[in-house]
mmCIF file of C-alpha atoms in Angstrom:
data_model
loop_
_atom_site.group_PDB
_atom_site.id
_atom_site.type_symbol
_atom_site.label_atom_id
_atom_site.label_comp_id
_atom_site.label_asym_id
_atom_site.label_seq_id
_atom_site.Cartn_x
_atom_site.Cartn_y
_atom_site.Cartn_z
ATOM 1 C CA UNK G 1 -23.543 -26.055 3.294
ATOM 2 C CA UNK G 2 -21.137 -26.401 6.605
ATOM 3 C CA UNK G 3 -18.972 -23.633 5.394
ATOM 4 C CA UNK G 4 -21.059 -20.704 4.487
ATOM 5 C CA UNK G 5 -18.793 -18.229 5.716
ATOM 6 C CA UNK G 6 -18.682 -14.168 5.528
ATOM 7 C CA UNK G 7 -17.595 -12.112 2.854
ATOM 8 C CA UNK G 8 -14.746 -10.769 6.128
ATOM 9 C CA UNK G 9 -14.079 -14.382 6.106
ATOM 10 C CA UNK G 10 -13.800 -15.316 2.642
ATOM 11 C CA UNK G 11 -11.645 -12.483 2.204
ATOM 12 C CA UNK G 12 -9.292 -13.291 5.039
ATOM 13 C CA UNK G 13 -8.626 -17.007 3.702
ATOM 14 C CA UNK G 14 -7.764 -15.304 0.519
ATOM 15 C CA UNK G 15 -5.488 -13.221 2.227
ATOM 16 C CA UNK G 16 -3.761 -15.907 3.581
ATOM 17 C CA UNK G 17 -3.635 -18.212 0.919
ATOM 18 C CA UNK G 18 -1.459 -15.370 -0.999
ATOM 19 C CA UNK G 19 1.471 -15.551 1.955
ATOM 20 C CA UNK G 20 0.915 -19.713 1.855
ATOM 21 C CA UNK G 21 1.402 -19.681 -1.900
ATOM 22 C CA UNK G 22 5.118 -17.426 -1.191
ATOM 23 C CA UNK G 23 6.085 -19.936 1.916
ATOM 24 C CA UNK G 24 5.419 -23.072 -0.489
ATOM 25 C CA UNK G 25 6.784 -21.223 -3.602
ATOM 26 C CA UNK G 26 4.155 -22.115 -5.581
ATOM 27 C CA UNK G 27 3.582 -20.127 -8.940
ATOM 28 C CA UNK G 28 0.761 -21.992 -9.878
ATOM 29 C CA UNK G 29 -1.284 -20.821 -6.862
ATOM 30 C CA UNK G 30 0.413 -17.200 -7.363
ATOM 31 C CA UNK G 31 -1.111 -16.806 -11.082
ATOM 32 C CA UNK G 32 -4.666 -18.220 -9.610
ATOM 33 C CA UNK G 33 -4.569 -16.043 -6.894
ATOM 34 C CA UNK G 34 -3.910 -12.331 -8.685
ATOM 35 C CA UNK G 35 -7.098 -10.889 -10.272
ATOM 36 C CA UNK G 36 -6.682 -11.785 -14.312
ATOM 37 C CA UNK G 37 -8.890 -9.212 -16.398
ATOM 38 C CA UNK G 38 -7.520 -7.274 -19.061
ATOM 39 C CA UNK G 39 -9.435 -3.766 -17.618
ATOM 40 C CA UNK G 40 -7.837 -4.041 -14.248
ATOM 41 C CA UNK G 41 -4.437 -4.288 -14.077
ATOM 42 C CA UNK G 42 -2.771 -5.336 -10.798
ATOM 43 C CA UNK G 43 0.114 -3.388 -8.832
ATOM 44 C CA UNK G 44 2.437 -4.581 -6.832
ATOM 45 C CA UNK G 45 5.188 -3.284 -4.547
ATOM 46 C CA UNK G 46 7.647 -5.420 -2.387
ATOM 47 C CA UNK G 47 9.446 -3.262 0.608
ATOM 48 C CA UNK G 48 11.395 -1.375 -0.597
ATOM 49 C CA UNK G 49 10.880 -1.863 -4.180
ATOM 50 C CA UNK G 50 9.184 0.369 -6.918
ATOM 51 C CA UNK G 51 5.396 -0.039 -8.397
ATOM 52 C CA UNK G 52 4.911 -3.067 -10.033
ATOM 53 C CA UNK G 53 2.282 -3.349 -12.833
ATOM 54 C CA UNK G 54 0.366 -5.659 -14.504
ATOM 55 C CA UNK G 55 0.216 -9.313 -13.857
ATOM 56 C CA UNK G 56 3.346 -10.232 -15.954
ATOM 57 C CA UNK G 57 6.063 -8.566 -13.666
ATOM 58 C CA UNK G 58 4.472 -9.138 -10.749
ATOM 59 C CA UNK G 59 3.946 -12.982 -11.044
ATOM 60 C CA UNK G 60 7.737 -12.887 -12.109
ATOM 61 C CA UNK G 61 8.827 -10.643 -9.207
ATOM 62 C CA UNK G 62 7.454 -13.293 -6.782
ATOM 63 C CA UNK G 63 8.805 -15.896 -9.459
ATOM 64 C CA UNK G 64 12.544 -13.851 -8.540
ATOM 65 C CA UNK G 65 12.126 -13.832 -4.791
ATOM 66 C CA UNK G 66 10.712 -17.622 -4.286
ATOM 67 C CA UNK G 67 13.947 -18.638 -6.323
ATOM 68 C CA UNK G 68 15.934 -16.679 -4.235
ATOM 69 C CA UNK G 69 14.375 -17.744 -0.906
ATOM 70 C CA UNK G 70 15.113 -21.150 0.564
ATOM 71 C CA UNK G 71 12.480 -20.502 3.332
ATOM 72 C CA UNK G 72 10.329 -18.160 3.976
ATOM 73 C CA UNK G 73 7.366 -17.703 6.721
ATOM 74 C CA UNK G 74 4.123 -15.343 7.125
ATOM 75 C CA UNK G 75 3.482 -14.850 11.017
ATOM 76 C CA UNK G 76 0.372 -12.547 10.250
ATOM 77 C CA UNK G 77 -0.500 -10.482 12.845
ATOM 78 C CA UNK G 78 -3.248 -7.448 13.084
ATOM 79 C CA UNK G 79 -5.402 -8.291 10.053
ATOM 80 C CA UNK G 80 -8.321 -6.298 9.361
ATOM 81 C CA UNK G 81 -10.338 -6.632 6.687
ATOM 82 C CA UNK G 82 -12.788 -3.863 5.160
ATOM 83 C CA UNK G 83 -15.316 -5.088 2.725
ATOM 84 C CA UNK G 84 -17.240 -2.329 0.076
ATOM 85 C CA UNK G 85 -19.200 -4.202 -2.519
ATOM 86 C CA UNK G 86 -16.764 -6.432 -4.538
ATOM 87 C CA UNK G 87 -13.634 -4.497 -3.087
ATOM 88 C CA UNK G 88 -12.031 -5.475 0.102
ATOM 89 C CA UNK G 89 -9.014 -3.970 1.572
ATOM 90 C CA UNK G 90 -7.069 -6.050 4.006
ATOM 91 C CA UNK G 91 -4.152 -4.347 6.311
ATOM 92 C CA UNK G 92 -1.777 -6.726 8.118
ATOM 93 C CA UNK G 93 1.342 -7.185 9.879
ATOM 94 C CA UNK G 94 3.741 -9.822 8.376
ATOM 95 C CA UNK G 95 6.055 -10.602 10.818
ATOM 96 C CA UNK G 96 8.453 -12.806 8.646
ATOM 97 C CA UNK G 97 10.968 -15.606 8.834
ATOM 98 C CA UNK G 98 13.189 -15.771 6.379
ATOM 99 C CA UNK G 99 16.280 -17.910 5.349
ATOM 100 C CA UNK G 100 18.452 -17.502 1.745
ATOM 101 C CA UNK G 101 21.065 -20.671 -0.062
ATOM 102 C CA UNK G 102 23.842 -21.871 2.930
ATOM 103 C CA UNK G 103 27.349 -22.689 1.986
ATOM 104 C CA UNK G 104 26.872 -26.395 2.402
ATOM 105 C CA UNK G 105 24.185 -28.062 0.360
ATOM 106 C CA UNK G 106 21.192 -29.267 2.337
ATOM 107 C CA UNK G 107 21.790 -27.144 4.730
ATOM 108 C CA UNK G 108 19.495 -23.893 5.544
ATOM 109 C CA UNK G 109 21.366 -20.105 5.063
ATOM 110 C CA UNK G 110 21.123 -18.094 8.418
ATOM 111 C CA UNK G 111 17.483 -16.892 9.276
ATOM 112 C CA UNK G 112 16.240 -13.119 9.308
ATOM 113 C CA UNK G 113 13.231 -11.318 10.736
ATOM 114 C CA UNK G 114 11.706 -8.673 9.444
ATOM 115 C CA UNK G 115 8.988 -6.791 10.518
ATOM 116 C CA UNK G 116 6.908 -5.556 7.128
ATOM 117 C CA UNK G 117 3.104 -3.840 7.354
ATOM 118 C CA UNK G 118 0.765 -4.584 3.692
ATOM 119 C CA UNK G 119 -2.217 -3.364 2.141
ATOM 120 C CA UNK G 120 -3.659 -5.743 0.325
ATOM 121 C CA UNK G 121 -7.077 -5.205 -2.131
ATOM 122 C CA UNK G 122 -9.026 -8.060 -3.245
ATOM 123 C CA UNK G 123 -11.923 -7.915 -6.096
ATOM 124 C CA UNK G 124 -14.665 -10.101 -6.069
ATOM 125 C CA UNK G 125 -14.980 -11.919 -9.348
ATOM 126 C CA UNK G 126 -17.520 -14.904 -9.837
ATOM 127 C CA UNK G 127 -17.911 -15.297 -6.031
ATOM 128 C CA UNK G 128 -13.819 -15.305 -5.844
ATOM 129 C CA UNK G 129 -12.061 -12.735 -4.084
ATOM 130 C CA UNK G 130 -8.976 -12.090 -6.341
ATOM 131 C CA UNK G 131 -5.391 -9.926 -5.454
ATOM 132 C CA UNK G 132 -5.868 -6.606 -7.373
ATOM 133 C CA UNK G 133 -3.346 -4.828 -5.322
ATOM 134 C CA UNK G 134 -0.074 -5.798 -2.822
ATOM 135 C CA UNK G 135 1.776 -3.146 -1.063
ATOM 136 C CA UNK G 136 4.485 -3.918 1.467
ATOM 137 C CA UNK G 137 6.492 -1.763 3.447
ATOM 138 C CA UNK G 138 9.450 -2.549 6.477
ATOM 139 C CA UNK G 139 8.472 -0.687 9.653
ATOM 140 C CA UNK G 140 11.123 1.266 10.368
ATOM 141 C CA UNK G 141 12.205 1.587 14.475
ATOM 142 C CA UNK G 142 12.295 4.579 16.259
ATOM 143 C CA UNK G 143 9.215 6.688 14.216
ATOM 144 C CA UNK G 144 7.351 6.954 17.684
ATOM 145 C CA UNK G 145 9.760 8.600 19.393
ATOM 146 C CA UNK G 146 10.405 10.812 16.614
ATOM 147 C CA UNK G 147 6.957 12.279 15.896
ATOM 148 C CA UNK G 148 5.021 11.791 18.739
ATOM 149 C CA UNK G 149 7.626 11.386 21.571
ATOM 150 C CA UNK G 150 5.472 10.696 25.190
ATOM 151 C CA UNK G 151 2.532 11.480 23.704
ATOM 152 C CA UNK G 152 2.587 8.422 21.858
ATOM 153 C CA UNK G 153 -0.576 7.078 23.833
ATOM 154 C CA UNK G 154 -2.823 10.168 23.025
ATOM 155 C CA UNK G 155 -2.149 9.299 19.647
ATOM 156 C CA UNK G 156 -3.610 5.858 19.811
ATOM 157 C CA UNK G 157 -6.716 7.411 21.239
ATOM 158 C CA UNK G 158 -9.811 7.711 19.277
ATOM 159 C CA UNK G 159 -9.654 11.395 18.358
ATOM 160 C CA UNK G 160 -11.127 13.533 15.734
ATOM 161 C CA UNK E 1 -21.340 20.531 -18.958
ATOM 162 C CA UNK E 2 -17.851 21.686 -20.067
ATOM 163 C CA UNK E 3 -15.906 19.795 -17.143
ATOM 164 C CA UNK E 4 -17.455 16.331 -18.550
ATOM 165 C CA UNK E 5 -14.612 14.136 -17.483
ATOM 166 C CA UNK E 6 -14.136 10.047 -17.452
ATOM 167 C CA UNK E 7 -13.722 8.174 -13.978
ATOM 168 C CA UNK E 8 -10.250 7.669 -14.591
ATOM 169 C CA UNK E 9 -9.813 12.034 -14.522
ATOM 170 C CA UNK E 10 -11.948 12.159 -11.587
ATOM 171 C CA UNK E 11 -9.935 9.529 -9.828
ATOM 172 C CA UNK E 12 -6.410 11.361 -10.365
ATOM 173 C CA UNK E 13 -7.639 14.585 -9.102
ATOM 174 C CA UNK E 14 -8.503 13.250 -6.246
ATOM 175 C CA UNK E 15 -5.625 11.795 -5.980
ATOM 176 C CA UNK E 16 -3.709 15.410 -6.875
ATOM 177 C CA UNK E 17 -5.943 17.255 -4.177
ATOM 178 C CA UNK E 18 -4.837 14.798 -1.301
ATOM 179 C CA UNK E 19 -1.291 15.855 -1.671
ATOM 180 C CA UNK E 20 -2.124 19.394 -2.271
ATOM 181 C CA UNK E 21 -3.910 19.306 0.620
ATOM 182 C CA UNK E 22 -0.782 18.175 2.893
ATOM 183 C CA UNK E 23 1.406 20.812 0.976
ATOM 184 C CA UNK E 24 -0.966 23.270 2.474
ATOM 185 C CA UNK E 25 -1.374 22.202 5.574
ATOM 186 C CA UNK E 26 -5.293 22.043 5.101
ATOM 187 C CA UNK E 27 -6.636 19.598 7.407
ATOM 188 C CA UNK E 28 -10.317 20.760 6.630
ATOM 189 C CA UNK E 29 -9.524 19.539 3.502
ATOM 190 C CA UNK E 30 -8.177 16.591 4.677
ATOM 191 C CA UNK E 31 -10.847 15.174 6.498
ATOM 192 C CA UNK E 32 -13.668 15.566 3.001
ATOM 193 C CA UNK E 33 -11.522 13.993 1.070
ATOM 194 C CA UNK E 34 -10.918 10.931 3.651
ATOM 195 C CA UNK E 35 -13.934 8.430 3.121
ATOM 196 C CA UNK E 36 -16.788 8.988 6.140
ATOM 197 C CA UNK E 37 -18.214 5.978 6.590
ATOM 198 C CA UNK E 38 -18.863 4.069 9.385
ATOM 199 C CA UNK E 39 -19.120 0.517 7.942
ATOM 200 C CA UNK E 40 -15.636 1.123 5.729
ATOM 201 C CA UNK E 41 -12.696 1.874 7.831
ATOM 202 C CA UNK E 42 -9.835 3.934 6.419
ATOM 203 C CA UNK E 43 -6.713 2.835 6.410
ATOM 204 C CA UNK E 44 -2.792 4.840 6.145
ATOM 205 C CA UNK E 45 0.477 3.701 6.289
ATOM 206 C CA UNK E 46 3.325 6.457 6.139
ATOM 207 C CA UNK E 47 6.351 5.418 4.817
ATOM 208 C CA UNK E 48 7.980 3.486 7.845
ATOM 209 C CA UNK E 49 5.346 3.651 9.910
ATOM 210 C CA UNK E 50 2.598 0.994 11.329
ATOM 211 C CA UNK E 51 -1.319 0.334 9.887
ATOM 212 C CA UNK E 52 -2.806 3.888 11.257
ATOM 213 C CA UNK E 53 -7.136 3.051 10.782
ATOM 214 C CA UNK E 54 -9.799 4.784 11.179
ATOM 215 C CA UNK E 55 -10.276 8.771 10.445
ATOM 216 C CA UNK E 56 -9.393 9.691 13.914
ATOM 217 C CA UNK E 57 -5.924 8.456 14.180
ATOM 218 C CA UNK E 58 -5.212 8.531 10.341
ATOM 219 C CA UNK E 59 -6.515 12.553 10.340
ATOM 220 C CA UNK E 60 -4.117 13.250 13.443
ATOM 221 C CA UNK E 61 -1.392 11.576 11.853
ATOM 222 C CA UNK E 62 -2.119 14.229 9.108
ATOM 223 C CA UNK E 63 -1.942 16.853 11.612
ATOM 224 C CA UNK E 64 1.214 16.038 13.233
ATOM 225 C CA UNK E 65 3.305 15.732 9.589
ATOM 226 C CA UNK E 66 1.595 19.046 8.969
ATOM 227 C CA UNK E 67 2.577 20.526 12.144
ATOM 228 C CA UNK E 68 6.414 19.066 11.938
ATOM 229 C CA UNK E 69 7.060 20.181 8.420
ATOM 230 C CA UNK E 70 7.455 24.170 7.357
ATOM 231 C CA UNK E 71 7.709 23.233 3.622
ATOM 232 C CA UNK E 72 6.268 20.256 1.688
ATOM 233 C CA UNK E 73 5.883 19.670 -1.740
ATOM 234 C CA UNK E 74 4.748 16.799 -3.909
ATOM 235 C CA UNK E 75 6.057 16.136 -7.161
ATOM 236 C CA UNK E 76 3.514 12.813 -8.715
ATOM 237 C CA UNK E 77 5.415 10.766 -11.502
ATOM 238 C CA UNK E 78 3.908 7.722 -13.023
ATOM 239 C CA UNK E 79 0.931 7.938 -12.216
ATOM 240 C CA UNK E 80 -1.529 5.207 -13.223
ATOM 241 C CA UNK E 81 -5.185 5.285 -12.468
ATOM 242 C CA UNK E 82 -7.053 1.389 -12.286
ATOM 243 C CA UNK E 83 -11.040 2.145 -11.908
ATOM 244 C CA UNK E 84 -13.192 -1.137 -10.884
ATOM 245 C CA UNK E 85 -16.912 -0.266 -10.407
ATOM 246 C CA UNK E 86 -17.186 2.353 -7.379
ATOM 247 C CA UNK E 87 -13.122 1.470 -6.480
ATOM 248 C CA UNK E 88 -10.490 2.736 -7.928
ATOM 249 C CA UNK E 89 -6.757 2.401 -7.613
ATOM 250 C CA UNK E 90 -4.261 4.603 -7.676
ATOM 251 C CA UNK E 91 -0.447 4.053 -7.958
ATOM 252 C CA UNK E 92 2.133 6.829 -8.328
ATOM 253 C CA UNK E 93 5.724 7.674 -7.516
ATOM 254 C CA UNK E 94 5.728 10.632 -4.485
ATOM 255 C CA UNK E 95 8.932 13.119 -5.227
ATOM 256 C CA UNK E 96 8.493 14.703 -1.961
ATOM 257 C CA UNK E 97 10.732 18.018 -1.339
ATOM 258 C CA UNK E 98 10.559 18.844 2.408
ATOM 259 C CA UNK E 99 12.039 21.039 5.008
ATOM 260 C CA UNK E 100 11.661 21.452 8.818
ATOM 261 C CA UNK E 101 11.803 24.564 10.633
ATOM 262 C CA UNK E 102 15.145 26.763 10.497
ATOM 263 C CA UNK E 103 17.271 27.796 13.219
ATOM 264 C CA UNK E 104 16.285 30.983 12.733
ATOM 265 C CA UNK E 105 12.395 32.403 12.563
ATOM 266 C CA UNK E 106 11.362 32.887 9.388
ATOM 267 C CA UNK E 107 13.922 30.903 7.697
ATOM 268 C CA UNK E 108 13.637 28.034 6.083
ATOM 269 C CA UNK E 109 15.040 24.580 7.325
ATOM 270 C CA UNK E 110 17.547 22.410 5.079
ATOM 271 C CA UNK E 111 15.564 20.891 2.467
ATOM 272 C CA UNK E 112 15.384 17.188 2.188
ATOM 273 C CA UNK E 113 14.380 15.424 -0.973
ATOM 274 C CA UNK E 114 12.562 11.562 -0.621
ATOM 275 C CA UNK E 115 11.167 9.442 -3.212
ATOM 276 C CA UNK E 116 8.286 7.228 -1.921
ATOM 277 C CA UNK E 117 6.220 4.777 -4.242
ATOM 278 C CA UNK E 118 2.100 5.065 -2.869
ATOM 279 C CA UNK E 119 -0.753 3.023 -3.270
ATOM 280 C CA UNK E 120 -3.791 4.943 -3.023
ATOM 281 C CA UNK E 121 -7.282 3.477 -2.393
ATOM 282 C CA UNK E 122 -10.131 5.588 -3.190
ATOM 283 C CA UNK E 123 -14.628 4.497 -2.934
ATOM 284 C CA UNK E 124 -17.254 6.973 -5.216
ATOM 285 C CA UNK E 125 -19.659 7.365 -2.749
ATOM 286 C CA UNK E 126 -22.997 9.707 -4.397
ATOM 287 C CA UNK E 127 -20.419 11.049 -7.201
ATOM 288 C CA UNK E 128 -17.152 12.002 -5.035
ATOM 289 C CA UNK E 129 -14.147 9.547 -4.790
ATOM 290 C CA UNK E 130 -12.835 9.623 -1.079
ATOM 291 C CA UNK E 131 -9.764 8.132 0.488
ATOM 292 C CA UNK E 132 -10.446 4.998 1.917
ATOM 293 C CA UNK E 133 -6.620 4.021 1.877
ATOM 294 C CA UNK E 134 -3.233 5.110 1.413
ATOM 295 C CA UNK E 135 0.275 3.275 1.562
ATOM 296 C CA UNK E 136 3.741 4.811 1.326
ATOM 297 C CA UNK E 137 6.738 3.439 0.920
ATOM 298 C CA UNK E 138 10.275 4.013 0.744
ATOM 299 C CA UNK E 139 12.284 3.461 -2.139
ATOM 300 C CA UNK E 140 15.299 2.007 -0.956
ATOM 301 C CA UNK E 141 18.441 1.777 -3.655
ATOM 302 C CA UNK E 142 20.039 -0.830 -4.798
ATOM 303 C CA UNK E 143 17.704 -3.269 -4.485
ATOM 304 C CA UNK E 144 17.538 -3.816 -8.676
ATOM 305 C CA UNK E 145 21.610 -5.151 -8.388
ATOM 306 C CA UNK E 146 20.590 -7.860 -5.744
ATOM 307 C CA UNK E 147 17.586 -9.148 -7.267
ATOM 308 C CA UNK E 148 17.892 -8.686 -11.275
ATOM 309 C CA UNK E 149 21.346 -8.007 -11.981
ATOM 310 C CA UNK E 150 22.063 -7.043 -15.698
ATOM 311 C CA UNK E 151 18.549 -8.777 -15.799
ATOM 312 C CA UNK E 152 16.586 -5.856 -15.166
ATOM 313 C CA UNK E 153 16.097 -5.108 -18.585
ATOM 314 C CA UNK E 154 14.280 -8.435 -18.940
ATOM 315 C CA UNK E 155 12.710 -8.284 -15.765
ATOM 316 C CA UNK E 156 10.451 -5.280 -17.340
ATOM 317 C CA UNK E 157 9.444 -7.279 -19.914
ATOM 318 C CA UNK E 158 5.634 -8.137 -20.692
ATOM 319 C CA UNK E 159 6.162 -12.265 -19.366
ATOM 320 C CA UNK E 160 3.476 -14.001 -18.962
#
């Protein structure tokens, strides 16, 4: 086969084919891509939001905010990917796009960045890496300077 | 035995003694009950903050909350427990009660309350669950009004 691949890999397009589904605002894709097994049940939480369970609200949560969203774009930055048996955990920075309705039809609203961070676990099922978990959350500005002030450099040192 | 207990009750203790560990300032404790491993990266993100990985800079992070806060406690609400071979998942709502150092010595500083929705990530390796990942959020109010209206009743329904 030309596109044996590694589990990293494999994960990472599934990772990304989560934020494609939101951009194109495609449910379908959304239902496929979230783990479906009745012993697992899958969480989700949007910035901001509370925990989300089970694959009912969350497929309508992203159901709510594709409706709402007239465009929306994933810029994914600093994704790592941890694989563990048929668990992988994914971390990421989603540096998004976004633009709601405009007054005039046909026309797009005014766009907004926003600077979110996710954890995302996958489960392996039948050789498919599914969505078991989402968790996104806005960086807030400023936390540096708060907690670690100039010795924000030490603290991206390797440590103990 | 008498302390025969399923997965699922091994997986929220775990889950109780990494808080209790924080409210006590115990960063021994801390770093057992963060996964060791070098093939499986941890992973933390504090509510507002960046992806922190791997045990050096997630443990200081630790450290520095510890050292910044006099008084911390952790009060876990809905707490739900999702246990996939040697993963399990954790989600639970964080009423966190904090204060900051007083004025004065020996005082205590004004005492802030925060609620904070986590996603906890946790591998069995040879019996013990360890952290492999946690992810705090924010709450932020409100949010229910823009996106569900008088909906929201309807938005917790099962769906599909």
């Amino acid at each position: 086969m030309s596109t044996a691949r590694t589990d990293s890999e494999r994960v990472e397009l599934a990772n990304t084919a989560l934020y494609e589904a939101v951009e194109r605002g495609d449910t379908v894709a959304m239902g496929r891509l979230w783990l479906d097994d009745p012993d697992t049940e899958v969480s989700c939480v949007h910035p901001g939001w509370p925990v989300l369970r089970g694959r009912g609200e969350v497929l309508r949560s992203y159901a709510l905010i594709m409706a709402s969203t007239d465009y929306i774009q994933f810029f994914l930055t600093d994704v790592e990917v941890s694989v563990a048996g048929d668990t992988a955990l994914v971390t990421c920075t989603e540096n998004i796009l976004s633009g709601g309705p405009a007054e005039e039809e046909g026309e797009l609203g005014p766009l907004v960045g926003q600077l979110v961070v996710a954890t995302n676990v996958f489960r392996r099922v039948r050789g498919q890496w599914k969505v078991w978990s989402h968790h996104g959350s806005p960086v807030l500005a400023g936390r540096e300077e708060e907690d670690g002030g100039d010795e924000e450099d030490d603290a991206d040192g390797p440590g103990s």
